[in-house]
XYZ file of N, CA and C in Angstrom:
501
model
N 17.179 2.543 -7.548
C 17.250 3.488 -6.441
C 15.858 3.971 -6.017
N 14.951 4.111 -6.979
C 13.615 4.615 -6.645
C 12.919 3.702 -5.643
N 13.067 2.386 -5.809
C 12.411 1.448 -4.900
C 12.857 1.618 -3.466
N 14.150 1.843 -3.258
C 14.642 2.027 -1.891
C 14.104 3.322 -1.292
N 13.963 4.358 -2.108
C 13.414 5.622 -1.604
C 11.911 5.516 -1.348
N 11.216 4.751 -2.169
C 9.794 4.492 -1.911
C 9.647 3.763 -0.577
N 10.554 2.819 -0.299
C 10.533 2.093 0.977
C 10.751 3.041 2.152
N 11.574 4.065 1.965
C 11.775 5.070 3.019
C 10.457 5.797 3.286
N 9.769 6.240 2.219
C 8.475 6.902 2.388
C 7.459 5.996 3.058
N 7.450 4.735 2.667
C 6.563 3.737 3.271
C 6.870 3.605 4.766
N 8.156 3.550 5.099
C 8.567 3.410 6.495
C 8.194 4.605 7.353
N 8.189 5.798 6.752
C 7.814 7.009 7.499
C 6.381 6.892 8.008
N 5.523 6.235 7.255
C 4.146 5.996 7.696
C 4.073 4.752 8.585
N 4.813 3.722 8.196
C 4.672 2.424 8.853
C 5.246 2.382 10.272
N 6.426 2.941 10.491
C 7.044 2.853 11.821
C 6.188 3.494 12.913
N 5.685 4.724 12.720
C 4.826 5.285 13.775
C 3.557 4.459 14.005
N 2.971 3.938 12.919
C 1.785 3.103 13.079
C 2.114 1.847 13.877
N 3.238 1.225 13.563
C 3.655 0.030 14.305
C 3.846 0.358 15.788
N 4.463 1.495 16.072
C 4.707 1.874 17.460
C 3.388 2.147 18.181
N 2.444 2.798 17.494
C 1.138 3.042 18.105
C 0.408 1.727 18.384
N 0.536 0.774 17.492
C -0.065 -0.550 17.739
C 0.608 -1.201 18.942
N 1.914 -1.073 19.029
C 2.665 -1.603 20.174
C 2.147 -0.992 21.477
N 1.777 0.295 21.421
C 1.278 0.991 22.608
C -0.205 0.728 22.885
N -0.907 0.003 21.979
C -2.296 -0.352 22.249
C -3.310 0.060 21.199
N -2.892 0.647 20.097
C -3.825 1.090 19.064
C -4.588 -0.066 18.418
N -4.092 -1.276 18.568
C -4.770 -2.419 17.929
C -6.223 -2.521 18.396
N -6.505 -2.106 19.626
C -7.883 -2.129 20.124
C -8.762 -1.146 19.358
N -8.191 -0.021 18.940
C -8.918 0.976 18.152
C -9.352 0.379 16.814
N -8.468 -0.395 16.189
C -8.777 -1.005 14.898
C -9.886 -2.049 14.996
N -10.143 -2.550 16.197
C -11.177 -3.571 16.377
C -12.580 -2.971 16.443
N -12.678 -1.651 16.617
C -13.979 -0.995 16.707
C -14.692 -1.056 15.357
N -15.961 -1.448 15.384
C -16.732 -1.588 14.143
C -16.778 -0.295 13.328
N -17.024 0.879 13.934
C -17.044 2.097 13.112
C -15.701 2.369 12.412
N -14.613 2.030 13.062
C -13.290 2.224 12.453
C -13.125 1.275 11.270
N -13.539 0.030 11.430
C -13.442 -0.939 10.337
C -14.324 -0.529 9.159
N -15.509 -0.010 9.455
C -16.399 0.459 8.388
C -15.774 1.651 7.674
N -15.218 2.588 8.436
C -14.579 3.756 7.822
C -13.425 3.345 6.914
N -12.568 2.450 7.400
C -11.438 1.985 6.583
C -11.964 1.316 5.311
N -13.014 0.523 5.447
C -13.591 -0.152 4.285
C -14.170 0.811 3.269
N -14.939 1.796 3.747
C -15.560 2.754 2.829
C -14.534 3.701 2.211
N -13.708 4.311 3.057
C -12.707 5.253 2.539
C -11.705 4.542 1.636
N -11.257 3.387 2.070
C -10.302 2.632 1.263
C -10.911 2.157 -0.039
N -12.152 1.695 0.022
C -12.835 1.249 -1.190
C -13.007 2.378 -2.189
N -13.403 3.550 -1.696
C -13.548 4.706 -2.586
C -12.213 5.102 -3.207
N -11.147 5.036 -2.423
C -9.826 5.375 -2.956
C -9.417 4.378 -4.039
N -9.638 3.093 -3.798
C -9.294 2.082 -4.796
C -10.107 2.262 -6.075
N -11.393 2.576 -5.930
C -12.229 2.812 -7.111
C -11.715 4.023 -7.884
N -11.425 5.099 -7.174
C -10.896 6.296 -7.839
C -9.607 5.974 -8.600
N -8.679 5.285 -7.945
C -7.405 4.952 -8.591
C -7.618 4.026 -9.787
N -8.516 3.055 -9.656
C -8.797 2.139 -10.756
C -9.418 2.848 -11.947
N -10.418 3.686 -11.684
C -11.069 4.436 -12.763
C -10.068 5.377 -13.428
N -9.257 6.052 -12.632
C -8.253 6.966 -13.183
C -7.260 6.215 -14.075
N -6.844 5.035 -13.642
C -5.893 4.246 -14.421
C -6.517 3.788 -15.742
N -7.766 3.342 -15.689
C -8.462 2.902 -16.904
C -8.707 4.090 -17.830
N -9.175 5.198 -17.261
C -9.449 6.393 -18.071
C -8.192 6.869 -18.785
N -7.064 6.827 -18.108
C -5.818 7.250 -18.744
C -5.474 6.338 -19.918
N -5.726 5.037 -19.783
C -5.422 4.114 -20.883
C -6.335 4.361 -22.081
N -7.584 4.733 -21.820
C -8.528 5.020 -22.908
C -8.183 6.342 -23.584
N -7.878 7.366 -22.780
C -7.588 8.706 -23.306
C -6.117 8.919 -23.594
N -5.347 7.876 -23.647
C -3.887 7.972 -23.749
C -3.450 8.654 -25.043
N -3.429 9.973 -25.005
C -2.989 10.745 -26.163
C -1.520 11.110 -26.054
N -1.016 11.096 -24.855
C 0.393 11.419 -24.640
C 0.905 10.641 -23.443
N 2.201 10.604 -23.310
C 2.818 9.919 -22.178
C 2.445 10.630 -20.887
N 2.206 9.861 -19.852
C 1.967 10.451 -18.534
C 3.294 10.979 -18.026
N 3.283 12.193 -17.543
C 4.520 12.791 -17.063
C 4.824 12.297 -15.664
N 6.116 12.287 -15.355
C 6.522 11.917 -14.008
C 5.921 12.905 -13.025
N 5.540 12.417 -11.851
C 4.975 13.334 -10.857
C 6.010 14.364 -10.426
N 5.517 15.488 -9.936
C 6.419 16.561 -9.511
C 7.083 16.246 -8.174
N 6.613 15.234 -7.489
C 7.211 14.826 -6.220
C 8.135 13.637 -6.463
N 8.990 13.363 -5.506
C 9.960 12.284 -5.640
C 9.449 10.963 -5.093
N 10.300 9.940 -5.120
C 9.880 8.609 -4.686
C 9.570 8.500 -3.192
N 10.201 9.310 -2.358
C 9.880 9.245 -0.919
C 8.438 9.684 -0.698
N 8.057 10.808 -1.308
C 6.672 11.277 -1.198
C 5.734 10.274 -1.865
N 6.179 9.669 -2.969
C 5.386 8.620 -3.611
C 5.125 7.460 -2.665
N 6.137 7.075 -1.889
C 5.968 6.021 -0.893
C 4.991 6.417 0.198
N 5.051 7.681 0.617
C 4.102 8.194 1.613
C 2.672 8.125 1.079
N 2.494 8.601 -0.156
C 1.154 8.666 -0.744
C 0.580 7.274 -0.972
N 1.357 6.395 -1.595
C 0.815 5.069 -1.907
C 0.539 4.259 -0.647
N 1.351 4.442 0.367
C 1.107 3.735 1.628
C -0.156 4.252 2.293
N -0.304 5.559 2.389
C -1.457 6.162 3.048
C -2.746 5.876 2.288
N -2.676 5.815 0.964
C -3.871 5.605 0.143
C -4.260 4.137 0.018
N -3.460 3.238 0.550
C -3.710 1.807 0.398
C -4.484 1.267 1.600
N -5.776 0.984 1.451
C -6.546 0.492 2.593
C -6.072 -0.881 3.070
N -5.503 -1.664 2.181
C -4.997 -2.977 2.584
C -3.841 -2.839 3.566
N -3.090 -1.767 3.476
C -2.008 -1.499 4.422
C -2.577 -1.434 5.841
N -3.634 -0.635 6.017
C -4.223 -0.475 7.346
C -4.938 -1.751 7.786
N -5.603 -2.406 6.854
C -6.268 -3.664 7.185
C -5.249 -4.705 7.633
N -4.118 -4.774 6.942
C -3.073 -5.733 7.298
C -2.550 -5.454 8.707
N -2.262 -4.182 8.999
C -1.744 -3.845 10.326
C -2.805 -3.995 11.409
N -4.078 -3.822 11.059
C -5.153 -3.990 12.037
C -5.351 -5.455 12.402
N -4.897 -6.359 11.560
C -5.129 -7.785 11.801
C -3.805 -8.524 11.998
N -3.204 -8.947 10.924
C -1.983 -9.760 10.977
C -0.842 -9.003 11.643
N -0.651 -7.755 11.232
C 0.441 -6.962 11.795
C 0.305 -6.771 13.295
N -0.926 -6.514 13.752
C -1.154 -6.357 15.197
C -0.788 -7.632 15.949
N -1.163 -8.772 15.378
C -0.831 -10.049 16.027
C 0.682 -10.239 16.106
N 1.395 -9.894 15.039
C 2.860 -10.005 15.057
C 3.472 -9.090 16.113
N 2.950 -7.876 16.196
C 3.488 -6.925 17.178
C 3.202 -7.406 18.594
N 1.998 -7.915 18.832
C 1.677 -8.422 20.169
C 2.577 -9.596 20.542
N 2.885 -10.462 19.582
C 3.819 -11.576 19.848
C 5.215 -11.043 20.143
N 5.663 -10.052 19.364
C 7.007 -9.502 19.577
C 7.096 -8.790 20.923
N 5.974 -8.235 21.383
C 5.959 -7.508 22.656
C 6.232 -8.430 23.839
N 6.068 -9.738 23.644
C 6.397 -10.691 24.708
C 7.880 -10.611 25.056
N 8.684 -10.096 24.140
C 10.122 -9.951 24.364
C 10.493 -8.506 24.677
N 9.483 -7.707 25.028
C 9.713 -6.329 25.412
C 9.986 -5.430 24.213
N 10.511 -4.268 24.521
C 10.782 -3.272 23.483
C 11.784 -3.794 22.460
N 12.766 -4.573 22.909
C 13.768 -5.100 21.978
C 13.115 -6.041 20.959
N 12.119 -6.818 21.381
C 11.390 -7.689 20.457
C 10.655 -6.882 19.405
N 10.021 -5.799 19.859
C 9.317 -4.931 18.920
C 10.291 -4.284 17.939
N 11.401 -3.759 18.443
C 12.391 -3.097 17.578
C 12.943 -4.086 16.551
N 13.219 -5.312 16.980
C 13.709 -6.328 16.038
C 12.667 -6.631 14.958
N 11.413 -6.792 15.358
C 10.352 -7.042 14.384
C 10.252 -5.884 13.395
N 10.210 -4.663 13.902
C 10.072 -3.491 13.033
C 11.241 -3.392 12.058
N 12.442 -3.645 12.547
C 13.636 -3.552 11.701
C 13.636 -4.624 10.619
N 13.390 -5.857 11.004
C 13.379 -6.954 10.028
C 12.253 -6.740 9.013
N 11.094 -6.316 9.496
C 9.963 -6.076 8.596
C 10.313 -5.001 7.569
N 10.915 -3.899 8.035
C 11.243 -2.824 7.097
C 12.299 -3.272 6.093
N 13.280 -4.042 6.531
C 14.278 -4.526 5.573
C 13.643 -5.457 4.534
N 12.622 -6.204 4.931
C 11.884 -7.014 3.944
C 11.164 -6.103 2.944
N 10.512 -5.056 3.450
C 9.876 -4.074 2.559
C 10.910 -3.443 1.633
N 12.037 -3.054 2.194
C 13.115 -2.432 1.418
C 13.568 -3.365 0.294
N 13.776 -4.627 0.625
C 14.188 -5.601 -0.385
C 13.138 -5.784 -1.469
N 11.872 -5.838 -1.059
C 10.789 -6.020 -2.018
C 10.692 -4.821 -2.962
N 10.587 -3.620 -2.403
C 10.459 -2.420 -3.240
C 11.666 -2.251 -4.155
N 12.845 -2.505 -3.640
C 14.061 -2.376 -4.449
C 14.089 -3.406 -5.572
N 13.714 -4.640 -5.274
C 13.713 -5.705 -6.284
C 12.706 -5.430 -7.396
N 11.497 -5.044 -7.015
C 10.471 -4.749 -8.021
C 10.898 -3.564 -8.876
N 11.408 -2.528 -8.230
C 11.864 -1.345 -8.959
C 12.972 -1.697 -9.946
N 13.926 -2.477 -9.511
C 15.040 -2.860 -10.380
C 14.554 -3.736 -11.534
N 13.654 -4.671 -11.248
C 13.134 -5.549 -12.303
C 12.400 -4.748 -13.378
N 11.598 -3.789 -12.949
C 10.877 -2.955 -13.919
C 11.858 -2.103 -14.716
N 12.822 -1.527 -14.041
C 13.817 -0.692 -14.724
C 14.592 -1.496 -15.769
N 14.988 -2.709 -15.402
C 15.808 -3.530 -16.302
C 15.010 -4.124 -17.467
N 13.691 -4.268 -17.313
C 12.909 -4.949 -18.356
C 11.913 -4.052 -19.085
N 11.798 -2.788 -18.703
C 10.752 -1.950 -19.304
C 10.890 -1.825 -20.820
N 12.083 -1.923 -21.339
C 12.284 -1.817 -22.790
C 11.746 -3.040 -23.541
N 11.482 -4.119 -22.820
C 10.963 -5.333 -23.441
C 9.443 -5.282 -23.630
N 8.793 -4.333 -22.982
C 7.339 -4.249 -23.019
C 6.908 -3.272 -24.104
N 6.085 -3.721 -25.021
C 5.559 -2.817 -26.045
C 4.508 -1.908 -25.400
N 4.162 -0.836 -26.089
C 3.122 0.075 -25.578
C 1.793 -0.672 -25.422
N 1.525 -1.602 -26.337
C 0.282 -2.372 -26.277
C 0.248 -3.251 -25.023
N 1.357 -3.897 -24.704
C 1.429 -4.738 -23.506
C 1.304 -3.875 -22.251
N 1.994 -2.738 -22.231
C 1.895 -1.840 -21.081
C 0.458 -1.378 -20.883
N -0.204 -1.013 -21.978
C -1.591 -0.554 -21.893
C -2.486 -1.667 -21.346
N -2.280 -2.894 -21.811
C -3.075 -4.032 -21.326
C -2.828 -4.273 -19.838
N -1.572 -4.230 -19.416
C -1.237 -4.446 -18.002
C -1.901 -3.388 -17.131
N -1.791 -2.116 -17.525
C -2.374 -1.043 -16.720
C -3.902 -1.098 -16.722
N -4.504 -1.504 -17.828
C -5.959 -1.641 -17.869
C -6.410 -2.765 -16.939
N -5.731 -3.898 -16.981
C -6.058 -5.021 -16.086
C -5.875 -4.608 -14.625
N -4.781 -3.923 -14.324
C -4.554 -3.455 -12.944
C -5.648 -2.482 -12.513
N -6.062 -1.589 -13.412
C -7.143 -0.655 -13.103
C -8.443 -1.379 -12.809
N -8.757 -2.393 -13.613
C -9.964 -3.188 -13.378
C -9.884 -3.933 -12.045
N -8.701 -4.439 -11.720
C -8.530 -5.130 -10.435
C -8.714 -4.158 -9.272
N -8.153 -2.952 -9.381
C -8.346 -1.951 -8.331
C -9.825 -1.621 -8.174
N -10.515 -1.471 -9.288
C -11.946 -1.197 -9.261
C -12.692 -2.334 -8.554
N -12.371 -3.568 -8.900
C -13.004 -4.721 -8.261
C -12.711 -4.799 -6.771
N -11.452 -4.583 -6.394
C -11.100 -4.597 -4.975
C -11.818 -3.472 -4.227
N -11.942 -2.309 -4.856
C -12.644 -1.194 -4.226
C -14.096 -1.530 -3.953
N -14.760 -2.124 -4.945
C -16.156 -2.535 -4.760
C -16.271 -3.596 -3.671
N -15.336 -4.544 -3.662
C -15.339 -5.582 -2.631
C -15.132 -4.964 -1.246
N -14.208 -4.011 -1.149
C -13.928 -3.361 0.129
C -15.174 -2.657 0.650
N -15.850 -1.906 -0.215
C -17.063 -1.191 0.192
C -18.157 -2.187 0.570
N -18.328 -3.224 -0.246
C -19.332 -4.248 0.063
C -19.073 -4.913 1.404
N -17.820 -5.217 1.680
C -17.459 -5.840 2.959
C -17.741 -4.910 4.127
N -17.515 -3.615 3.933
C -17.770 -2.647 5.005
C -19.265 -2.498 5.259
N -20.065 -2.581 4.209
C -21.508 -2.377 4.335
C -22.215 -3.583 4.962
N -21.617 -4.755 4.870
C -22.246 -5.975 5.377
C -22.133 -6.075 6.893
N -21.267 -5.322 7.509
C -21.046 -5.410 8.963
C -22.307 -5.184 9.732
């Protein structure tokens, strides 16, 4: 159930962005200062999240408590904090929306609906898989997975910042 609610939070951010792109925001994303800002801000966010994840694995004296917010807010936060989300919509997503616009508003609505149902299926499937298999993972395996993910976030953050600075 959490995955479907995370998808709702994701959609709350995604649908308005898609509609703004449909109305012409894609040109805004093409501006160099905007691309640099997304690269720097997104890179810093990824580095922060990666370092925090690694630090928690090193200092892991107790279980991390569930956040005080629910999965819908979690979907809002993770979507907004993910620079790849904005990069994807600034490039591939914009192209898809422009193609769908050839069929008018109905084309856009169909694209948005099908896209969200794909997100819904993905988030729900991943959530269910983790829920059904979490008992199979030892604490050592979980710690290794989270450390590797933290290092990957750190690497992606550095790459994002480097890419923004090269412009």
